[in-house]
Amino acid sequence: MSAKEAVKSKNYELVPPDGGWGYAIWIAVIINMIATTAFMGSFGMIFNELYEKLEMGSTSITLLNGINALCVAISGFMAGPLLKFMSKRQLGLVAAFFLNLGASSLIFVNSRVVFFLCQLLQNLGVGLFYNLSMSIINEYFVKRRLLSISLTQTVPAIVSMFAPQLVKMTLNIYGFRGTLFLLLAVNVHTLVSVCLMQPVSWHYKKVEVLEETNVEMKVLIKSKDPVELAVKSNSKDIDDTKYSEKEVETDVELNVSNDKNNSIKKLILEAIDLSLIKSFLLSNAGLGMALCGFCDLTFTLILPQTLYSMNWTQDQVAWAISLSSFGDLVTRILFIFGSTWLLRFESQKIYLIGLVLAIATRIGMLGSENVTVILTFLLILGTSRCIILLLMPQVIADTVRPEQFTSAIGVSMLAFGCINVLLGPVIGAVRDLTNSYPTAIYITTSGFAIVLIFWIVEICYKKNKHKRKPKKQNLTTG
């Protein structure tokens, strides 16, 4: 065997399948997203009768929404540390347990306290499933990751577009408790999705890699036994950069044994990046997007009650929610086909366009009494919602270093939950005092405006700062 043949010896690496069982992962993630998000916009219709029965005003409803958001944020943030001593399937079963326990208990609710507890349990499962779904997509797909994320978000958007009509039909036939029972049947399918979430190590593809590096050639020239050195070099390279099935198993065993020795307190502290909190939390990409997410969620949840207060019928309210979901869906599809063209623009600037649309559509909707005009604004509003929600991970990725991305998502989720708890009851109290839903919407719209102004100031400052640097250098050289 010659030295050249030794250098070109076959190496193998294990890579994500980018297909195969990954298509089953698509199904699993789509099931999770449908169960946890597709009917969120219809909750106002589903629980409207229960709100009246339990005598829950806007303050109680907004407080409930804040607690729900905080539960989603905390559980989503803690999914990462929990995965250090639990497998994804085990954590998925925990998430399915919380989700289905809360959903089944809601059917028999007759007390406000029990209603809050059921919502809390359900949203703990929602946060865990969201983190699990995004993580497993990233593990199974590399080349088709963008396609996978777009597809798994577009299908639930299609379901959410038809959800209000389905909810209206089931409410008329079975009542709100029967509707909750049917939603439980949808949530139970998350057990199927957990079964489909097989470890990616079971489905790694072994890919042949032919390598011939300059470093190895130099070593061969200096070596007295080039064949032996070439083999050692290749074996060392394999040990350092390639993963075999045996190595994956031993690494997992070592990680599990090490993690068991760590206390829960130490585990939580390791999950918190204090330097990231200081730099990212107070930025527009951190606190600003969390505030925008709160404003959008609050508007979505109070929209049905707002339209009911304008003497709209249940059919008109259902069509309004469906049109908003349709605008969201169309925009998602456009993002899929126009993603390569949109790469020419900065994600932050596209996000700002979404904020402008969010402000304009809400003001336009409240400034008109014509049903057709309001429905038109709600259709465009779906576009702004898509931009605000879909671009959030991309904006964060462009703001922080790659190794800080997961921590930044967790910080953003926690900020979102805390804002919901702090500001949600305030907006609800204002609504109760003024007896006006438009006032609450104007307050949330002002949140978009504040973030938009600060973000424009930040962009202009950074742009001018870069322009001033060459001038200072020229003055010193002159």
Coordinates of C-alpha atoms in Angstrom, one line a residue:
M1 CA 0.0 0.0 0.0
S2 CA 1.6 3.3 -1.1
A3 CA 1.6 6.6 0.8
K4 CA -0.8 8.1 -1.6
E5 CA -3.2 5.3 -1.2
A6 CA -3.0 5.6 2.6
V7 CA -3.8 9.3 2.4
K8 CA -6.8 8.5 0.2
S9 CA -8.0 5.8 2.5
K10 CA -11.7 5.7 3.1
N11 CA -13.0 7.6 6.1
Y12 CA -16.6 7.6 7.2
E13 CA -18.7 10.1 9.2
L14 CA -22.2 9.9 10.6
V15 CA -24.4 12.7 9.4
P16 CA -28.1 13.6 10.0
P17 CA -30.4 11.8 7.5
D18 CA -31.9 15.0 5.9
G19 CA -34.8 12.7 4.9
G20 CA -35.6 9.1 5.7
W21 CA -37.1 9.0 9.2
G22 CA -36.9 12.8 9.1
Y23 CA -40.1 12.7 7.2
A24 CA -41.8 11.0 10.2
I25 CA -40.3 13.9 12.3
W26 CA -42.1 16.3 10.0
I27 CA -45.4 14.5 10.9
A28 CA -44.5 14.6 14.6
V29 CA -43.7 18.3 14.7
I30 CA -46.8 19.2 12.6
I31 CA -48.9 17.2 15.1
N32 CA -47.3 19.1 18.0
M33 CA -47.8 22.5 16.4
I34 CA -51.4 21.8 15.5
A35 CA -52.2 20.6 19.1
T36 CA -50.4 23.6 20.8
T37 CA -51.0 26.6 18.5
A38 CA -53.6 26.0 15.7
F39 CA -56.6 26.7 17.9
M40 CA -55.1 29.5 20.0
G41 CA -56.8 32.3 18.0
S42 CA -60.2 30.6 18.7
F43 CA -59.8 30.4 22.5
G44 CA -61.9 33.6 22.8
M45 CA -64.8 31.9 21.0
I46 CA -64.4 28.6 22.9
F47 CA -64.2 30.1 26.4
N48 CA -66.6 33.0 25.9
E49 CA -69.5 31.2 27.6
L50 CA -67.2 30.0 30.4
Y51 CA -65.9 33.5 31.0
E52 CA -69.4 34.7 31.5
K53 CA -70.3 31.8 33.8
L54 CA -67.2 32.3 36.0
E55 CA -67.8 36.1 35.9
M56 CA -64.2 36.7 34.6
G57 CA -63.6 40.3 33.5
S58 CA -60.8 41.6 31.4
T59 CA -58.4 41.9 34.3
S60 CA -58.9 38.2 35.2
I61 CA -58.6 37.2 31.5
T62 CA -55.4 39.2 30.9
L63 CA -53.9 37.9 34.2
L64 CA -54.7 34.3 33.0
N65 CA -53.0 35.1 29.7
G66 CA -49.9 36.4 31.5
I67 CA -49.6 33.3 33.7
N68 CA -50.1 31.1 30.6
A69 CA -47.3 32.9 28.7
L70 CA -45.0 32.7 31.8
C71 CA -45.6 29.0 32.0
V72 CA -44.8 28.5 28.3
A73 CA -41.6 30.6 28.7
I74 CA -40.3 28.8 31.8
S75 CA -41.0 25.3 30.5
G76 CA -39.5 26.2 27.1
F77 CA -36.4 27.6 28.8
M78 CA -36.0 24.6 31.2
A79 CA -36.3 22.1 28.4
G80 CA -32.6 22.5 27.6
P81 CA -31.4 21.7 31.1
L82 CA -33.9 18.9 31.5
L83 CA -32.5 17.2 28.4
K84 CA -29.2 16.8 30.1
F85 CA -30.5 14.0 32.2
M86 CA -33.6 13.0 30.2
S87 CA -34.0 11.7 26.6
K88 CA -36.2 13.6 24.2
R89 CA -38.8 10.9 24.3
Q90 CA -39.0 11.0 28.1
L91 CA -39.3 14.7 28.1
G92 CA -41.9 14.4 25.3
L93 CA -44.0 12.1 27.5
V94 CA -43.8 14.6 30.3
A95 CA -45.0 17.3 28.0
A96 CA -47.8 15.2 26.6
F97 CA -48.8 14.3 30.2
F98 CA -49.1 18.0 31.2
L99 CA -50.8 19.0 28.0
N100 CA -53.5 16.3 28.0
L101 CA -54.1 16.5 31.8
G102 CA -54.8 20.2 31.5
A103 CA -57.0 19.7 28.4
S104 CA -59.0 16.9 29.9
S105 CA -59.6 18.8 33.2
L106 CA -60.9 21.8 31.4
I107 CA -63.9 19.9 30.3
F108 CA -65.2 19.7 33.9
V109 CA -64.2 23.2 35.1
N110 CA -66.7 25.0 37.3
S111 CA -64.3 27.1 39.3
R112 CA -62.0 30.0 38.4
V113 CA -59.1 28.6 40.5
V114 CA -59.4 25.2 38.8
F115 CA -59.6 26.9 35.4
F116 CA -56.3 28.7 36.1
L117 CA -54.7 25.5 37.3
C118 CA -55.8 23.6 34.2
Q119 CA -54.5 26.3 31.9
L120 CA -51.2 26.3 33.8
L121 CA -50.7 22.5 33.3
Q122 CA -51.6 22.7 29.6
N123 CA -49.2 25.5 28.9
L124 CA -46.3 23.7 30.7
G125 CA -46.7 21.1 28.0
V126 CA -46.9 23.7 25.2
G127 CA -43.5 25.2 26.1
L128 CA -41.8 21.8 26.3
F129 CA -43.3 20.7 23.0
Y130 CA -42.2 23.9 21.2
N131 CA -38.6 23.5 22.4
L132 CA -38.5 19.8 21.6
S133 CA -40.0 20.3 18.1
M134 CA -37.5 23.0 17.1
S135 CA -34.6 20.9 18.6
I136 CA -35.4 17.7 16.8
I137 CA -35.9 19.5 13.5
N138 CA -32.4 20.9 13.8
E139 CA -31.0 17.5 14.6
Y140 CA -32.5 15.6 11.7
F141 CA -32.0 18.2 9.0
V142 CA -29.1 20.3 7.8
K143 CA -29.5 20.9 4.1
R144 CA -33.3 20.9 4.3
R145 CA -33.6 22.7 7.6
L146 CA -35.2 25.8 6.1
L147 CA -37.7 23.7 4.1
S148 CA -38.5 21.7 7.2
I149 CA -39.1 24.7 9.4
S150 CA -41.3 26.4 6.8
L151 CA -43.3 23.3 6.1
T152 CA -43.9 22.4 9.7
Q153 CA -45.1 26.0 10.4
T154 CA -47.2 26.4 7.2
V155 CA -49.4 23.3 7.7
P156 CA -50.5 24.4 11.2
A157 CA -51.2 27.8 9.8
I158 CA -53.6 26.2 7.2
V159 CA -55.4 24.4 10.1
S160 CA -55.6 27.7 12.1
M161 CA -57.3 29.3 9.1
F162 CA -60.1 26.8 9.2
A163 CA -60.1 26.4 13.0
P164 CA -62.6 29.3 13.7
Q165 CA -65.2 27.7 11.3
L166 CA -64.7 24.3 12.9
V167 CA -65.0 25.8 16.4
K168 CA -68.2 27.7 15.5
M169 CA -69.7 24.5 14.1
T170 CA -68.8 22.4 17.2
L171 CA -70.0 25.1 19.5
N172 CA -73.4 25.2 17.8
I173 CA -73.7 21.4 17.9
Y174 CA -72.0 20.2 21.1
G175 CA -71.5 23.4 23.2
F176 CA -68.2 24.6 24.6
R177 CA -67.6 21.5 26.7
G178 CA -68.2 19.2 23.7
T179 CA -65.8 21.4 21.8
L180 CA -63.2 21.1 24.6
F181 CA -63.6 17.3 24.4
L182 CA -62.9 17.3 20.6
L183 CA -59.8 19.5 21.2
L184 CA -58.7 16.9 23.8
A185 CA -58.9 14.3 21.0
V186 CA -56.6 16.4 18.9
N187 CA -54.1 16.8 21.8
V188 CA -54.0 13.1 22.5
H189 CA -52.3 12.7 19.1
T190 CA -49.2 14.2 20.7
L191 CA -48.6 10.7 22.2
V192 CA -48.2 9.5 18.6
S193 CA -45.7 12.3 17.8
V194 CA -43.6 11.4 20.9
C195 CA -43.4 7.8 19.6
L196 CA -42.2 9.1 16.2
M197 CA -39.4 11.2 17.9
Q198 CA -36.8 8.5 17.6
P199 CA -33.2 9.5 18.6
V200 CA -31.3 10.8 15.6
S201 CA -28.4 8.5 16.4
W202 CA -30.6 5.6 15.2
H203 CA -30.9 7.1 11.8
Y204 CA -27.5 8.6 11.1
K205 CA -26.2 8.1 7.5
K206 CA -22.7 6.8 7.1
V207 CA -21.1 8.9 4.4
E208 CA -17.8 8.1 2.8
V209 CA -15.3 11.0 3.0
L210 CA -12.1 11.1 0.8
E211 CA -9.6 13.5 2.4
E212 CA -6.1 14.5 1.2
T213 CA -4.8 17.5 3.2
N214 CA -1.6 19.3 2.9
V215 CA -0.8 18.7 6.6
E216 CA -0.9 15.0 6.1
M217 CA 1.3 15.2 3.1
K218 CA 3.9 17.1 5.0
V219 CA 3.8 14.5 7.7
L220 CA 4.3 11.7 5.2
I221 CA 7.3 13.4 3.6
K222 CA 9.1 13.7 7.0
S223 CA 8.1 10.2 8.1
K224 CA 10.4 7.2 7.8
D225 CA 7.3 4.9 7.6
P226 CA 4.8 7.0 5.6
V227 CA 2.2 4.2 5.4
E228 CA 2.1 3.8 9.2
L229 CA 2.0 7.5 9.8
A230 CA -0.8 8.0 7.2
V231 CA -2.9 5.4 8.9
K232 CA -2.3 7.0 12.3
S233 CA -3.1 10.4 11.0
N234 CA -6.3 9.2 9.5
S235 CA -7.3 7.3 12.6
K236 CA -6.5 10.4 14.8
D237 CA -8.6 12.6 12.4
I238 CA -11.5 10.1 12.7
D239 CA -11.2 10.1 16.5
D240 CA -11.3 13.9 16.6
T241 CA -13.8 14.9 14.0
K242 CA -15.9 11.8 13.1
Y243 CA -18.6 10.1 15.1
S244 CA -19.1 6.4 15.1
E245 CA -22.0 4.7 16.6
K246 CA -19.8 3.3 19.5
E247 CA -18.4 6.8 20.2
V248 CA -21.9 8.3 20.3
E249 CA -23.1 5.7 22.8
T250 CA -20.0 6.2 25.1
D251 CA -20.4 10.0 24.9
V252 CA -24.0 9.7 26.0
E253 CA -23.1 7.4 28.9
L254 CA -20.4 9.8 30.1
N255 CA -22.6 12.8 29.8
V256 CA -25.4 11.1 31.7
S257 CA -23.1 9.9 34.5
N258 CA -21.5 13.4 34.8
D259 CA -24.9 15.1 34.8
K260 CA -26.2 12.9 37.5
N261 CA -23.4 14.2 39.8
N262 CA -24.4 17.8 39.3
S263 CA -27.0 19.3 41.5
I264 CA -30.2 20.9 40.1
K265 CA -29.0 24.3 41.4
K266 CA -25.7 24.0 39.5
L267 CA -27.6 22.8 36.4
I268 CA -29.8 25.8 36.4
L269 CA -26.9 28.2 36.9
E270 CA -25.0 26.6 34.0
A271 CA -28.0 27.1 31.8
I272 CA -28.1 30.8 32.5
D273 CA -25.6 32.9 30.6
L274 CA -25.2 36.0 32.8
S275 CA -23.1 37.9 30.2
L276 CA -25.8 37.3 27.5
I277 CA -28.5 38.5 29.8
K278 CA -26.7 41.8 30.4
S279 CA -26.0 42.4 26.7
F280 CA -29.0 40.9 25.0
L281 CA -31.9 41.3 27.3
L282 CA -32.0 45.1 27.1
S283 CA -31.5 45.2 23.4
N284 CA -34.3 45.7 20.8
A285 CA -33.8 42.2 19.6
G286 CA -34.3 40.9 23.2
L287 CA -36.7 43.0 25.2
G288 CA -38.1 44.8 22.2
M289 CA -39.2 41.6 20.4
A290 CA -40.5 40.2 23.6
L291 CA -42.7 43.3 24.0
C292 CA -43.9 43.0 20.4
G293 CA -44.8 39.4 21.0
F294 CA -46.8 40.3 24.1
C295 CA -48.7 43.1 22.2
D296 CA -49.5 40.7 19.3
L297 CA -50.7 37.9 21.6
T298 CA -52.8 40.3 23.7
F299 CA -54.5 41.6 20.5
T300 CA -55.1 38.1 19.2
L301 CA -56.8 37.0 22.5
I302 CA -59.0 40.1 22.9
L303 CA -60.0 40.4 19.2
P304 CA -63.1 38.2 19.4
Q305 CA -64.4 40.1 22.5
T306 CA -63.6 43.4 20.7
L307 CA -65.7 42.4 17.6
Y308 CA -68.5 41.1 19.8
S309 CA -68.6 44.5 21.6
M310 CA -69.0 46.0 18.1
N311 CA -72.2 44.0 17.7
W312 CA -70.7 41.5 15.3
T313 CA -72.4 38.1 14.9
Q314 CA -70.6 34.9 15.6
D315 CA -70.3 34.2 11.9
Q316 CA -68.7 37.5 11.3
V317 CA -66.2 37.0 14.1
A318 CA -65.3 33.6 12.7
W319 CA -64.7 35.0 9.3
A320 CA -62.6 37.8 10.7
I321 CA -60.3 35.4 12.5
S322 CA -60.1 33.2 9.5
L323 CA -59.1 36.1 7.2
S324 CA -56.4 37.1 9.6
S325 CA -55.1 33.5 9.6
F326 CA -55.3 33.5 5.8
G327 CA -53.1 36.6 5.6
D328 CA -50.6 34.9 7.9
L329 CA -50.6 31.7 5.8
V330 CA -50.1 33.5 2.4
T331 CA -47.2 35.4 3.9
R332 CA -45.6 32.2 5.2
I333 CA -45.9 30.7 1.7
L334 CA -44.3 33.8 0.1
F335 CA -41.5 33.5 2.6
I336 CA -40.9 29.9 1.5
F337 CA -40.6 30.8 -2.2
G338 CA -39.0 34.1 -1.7
S339 CA -36.5 33.2 0.9
T340 CA -33.4 33.5 -1.4
W341 CA -34.5 36.9 -2.6
L342 CA -35.2 38.1 1.0
L343 CA -31.6 37.3 2.0
R344 CA -30.6 40.5 0.2
F345 CA -32.2 42.5 3.0
E346 CA -31.4 42.6 6.7
S347 CA -33.8 40.6 8.9
Q348 CA -34.1 43.5 11.3
K349 CA -35.3 45.9 8.5
I350 CA -37.9 43.3 7.3
Y351 CA -39.0 43.0 10.9
L352 CA -39.5 46.8 11.1
I353 CA -41.8 46.6 8.1
G354 CA -43.9 44.1 10.0
L355 CA -44.1 46.5 12.9
V356 CA -45.2 49.3 10.6
L357 CA -47.9 47.1 9.2
A358 CA -49.0 46.0 12.7
I359 CA -49.4 49.7 13.7
A360 CA -51.2 50.8 10.6
T361 CA -53.7 47.9 10.4
R362 CA -54.7 48.2 14.1
I363 CA -55.3 51.9 13.8
G364 CA -57.1 51.5 10.6
M365 CA -59.3 48.8 12.0
L366 CA -60.3 50.9 15.0
G367 CA -60.9 54.0 12.8
S368 CA -63.6 52.4 10.7
E369 CA -67.0 51.0 11.3
N370 CA -67.4 49.4 7.9
V371 CA -67.3 45.6 8.2
T372 CA -65.6 45.1 4.8
V373 CA -62.9 47.7 5.6
I374 CA -62.2 46.1 9.0
L375 CA -62.0 42.6 7.4
T376 CA -59.5 44.0 4.9
F377 CA -57.3 45.4 7.6
L378 CA -57.5 42.1 9.5
L379 CA -56.3 40.3 6.4
I380 CA -53.2 42.6 6.1
L381 CA -52.8 42.2 9.9
G382 CA -52.1 38.5 9.3
T383 CA -49.1 39.5 7.3
S384 CA -47.6 41.6 10.1
R385 CA -48.2 38.8 12.6
C386 CA -46.3 36.3 10.3
I387 CA -43.4 38.7 10.0
I388 CA -43.2 39.3 13.8
L389 CA -43.4 35.7 14.7
L390 CA -41.5 34.0 11.8
L391 CA -38.5 36.3 11.8
M392 CA -37.9 36.3 15.5
P393 CA -35.4 33.4 15.4
Q394 CA -33.6 34.9 12.4
V395 CA -33.3 38.3 14.0
I396 CA -31.8 36.7 17.2
A397 CA -29.4 34.6 15.1
D398 CA -28.2 37.8 13.4
T399 CA -27.8 39.5 16.7
V400 CA -25.8 37.0 18.8
R401 CA -23.0 34.5 18.2
P402 CA -24.0 31.0 17.1
E403 CA -23.1 29.4 20.4
Q404 CA -25.3 31.9 22.2
F405 CA -28.4 31.3 20.1
T406 CA -30.1 28.7 22.3
S407 CA -29.5 30.9 25.5
A408 CA -30.8 34.0 23.6
I409 CA -34.0 32.2 22.7
G410 CA -34.5 31.2 26.3
V411 CA -33.8 34.7 27.6
S412 CA -36.3 36.1 25.0
M413 CA -39.0 33.6 26.1
L414 CA -38.5 34.5 29.8
A415 CA -38.7 38.2 29.0
F416 CA -41.9 37.5 27.0
G417 CA -43.4 35.6 30.0
C418 CA -42.5 38.3 32.5
I419 CA -43.9 41.1 30.4
N420 CA -47.2 39.2 30.1
V421 CA -47.4 38.8 33.9
L422 CA -46.6 42.4 34.6
L423 CA -48.4 44.3 31.8
G424 CA -51.3 41.9 31.1
P425 CA -53.3 42.7 34.2
V426 CA -52.6 46.4 33.7
I427 CA -54.1 46.4 30.2
G428 CA -57.1 44.4 31.5
A429 CA -57.6 46.8 34.4
V430 CA -57.6 49.7 32.0
R431 CA -60.1 48.0 29.8
D432 CA -62.4 47.4 32.8
L433 CA -62.1 51.0 34.0
T434 CA -62.8 52.5 30.6
N435 CA -65.2 49.7 29.5
S436 CA -63.5 50.0 26.1
Y437 CA -61.7 47.3 24.1
P438 CA -60.3 49.9 21.6
T439 CA -58.5 51.6 24.4
A440 CA -56.7 48.3 25.3
I441 CA -55.8 47.9 21.6
Y442 CA -54.4 51.4 21.4
I443 CA -52.1 50.7 24.4
T444 CA -50.8 47.5 22.8
T445 CA -50.3 49.3 19.5
S446 CA -48.2 51.9 21.3
G447 CA -45.9 49.1 22.3
F448 CA -45.2 48.4 18.7
A449 CA -44.6 52.1 18.1
I450 CA -42.1 52.4 21.0
V451 CA -40.0 49.4 19.8
L452 CA -40.1 50.7 16.2
I453 CA -38.8 54.2 17.2
F454 CA -36.0 52.8 19.4
W455 CA -35.0 50.3 16.7
I456 CA -34.8 53.0 14.0
V457 CA -32.7 55.1 16.4
E458 CA -30.4 52.2 17.0
I459 CA -30.0 51.4 13.3
C460 CA -29.3 55.1 12.4
Y461 CA -26.8 55.4 15.3
K462 CA -24.8 52.3 14.2
K463 CA -24.9 53.5 10.6
N464 CA -23.6 57.0 11.4
K465 CA -21.0 55.5 13.8
H466 CA -19.4 53.5 11.1
K467 CA -19.4 56.6 8.8
R468 CA -17.6 58.7 11.5
K469 CA -14.7 56.4 11.9
P470 CA -12.9 57.1 8.6
K471 CA -13.3 60.8 9.2
K472 CA -11.5 60.6 12.5
Q473 CA -8.7 58.6 10.9
N474 CA -8.3 61.1 8.2
L475 CA -8.0 64.0 10.7
T476 CA -5.3 62.2 12.6
T477 CA -3.3 61.4 9.5
G478 CA -3.7 64.9 8.1

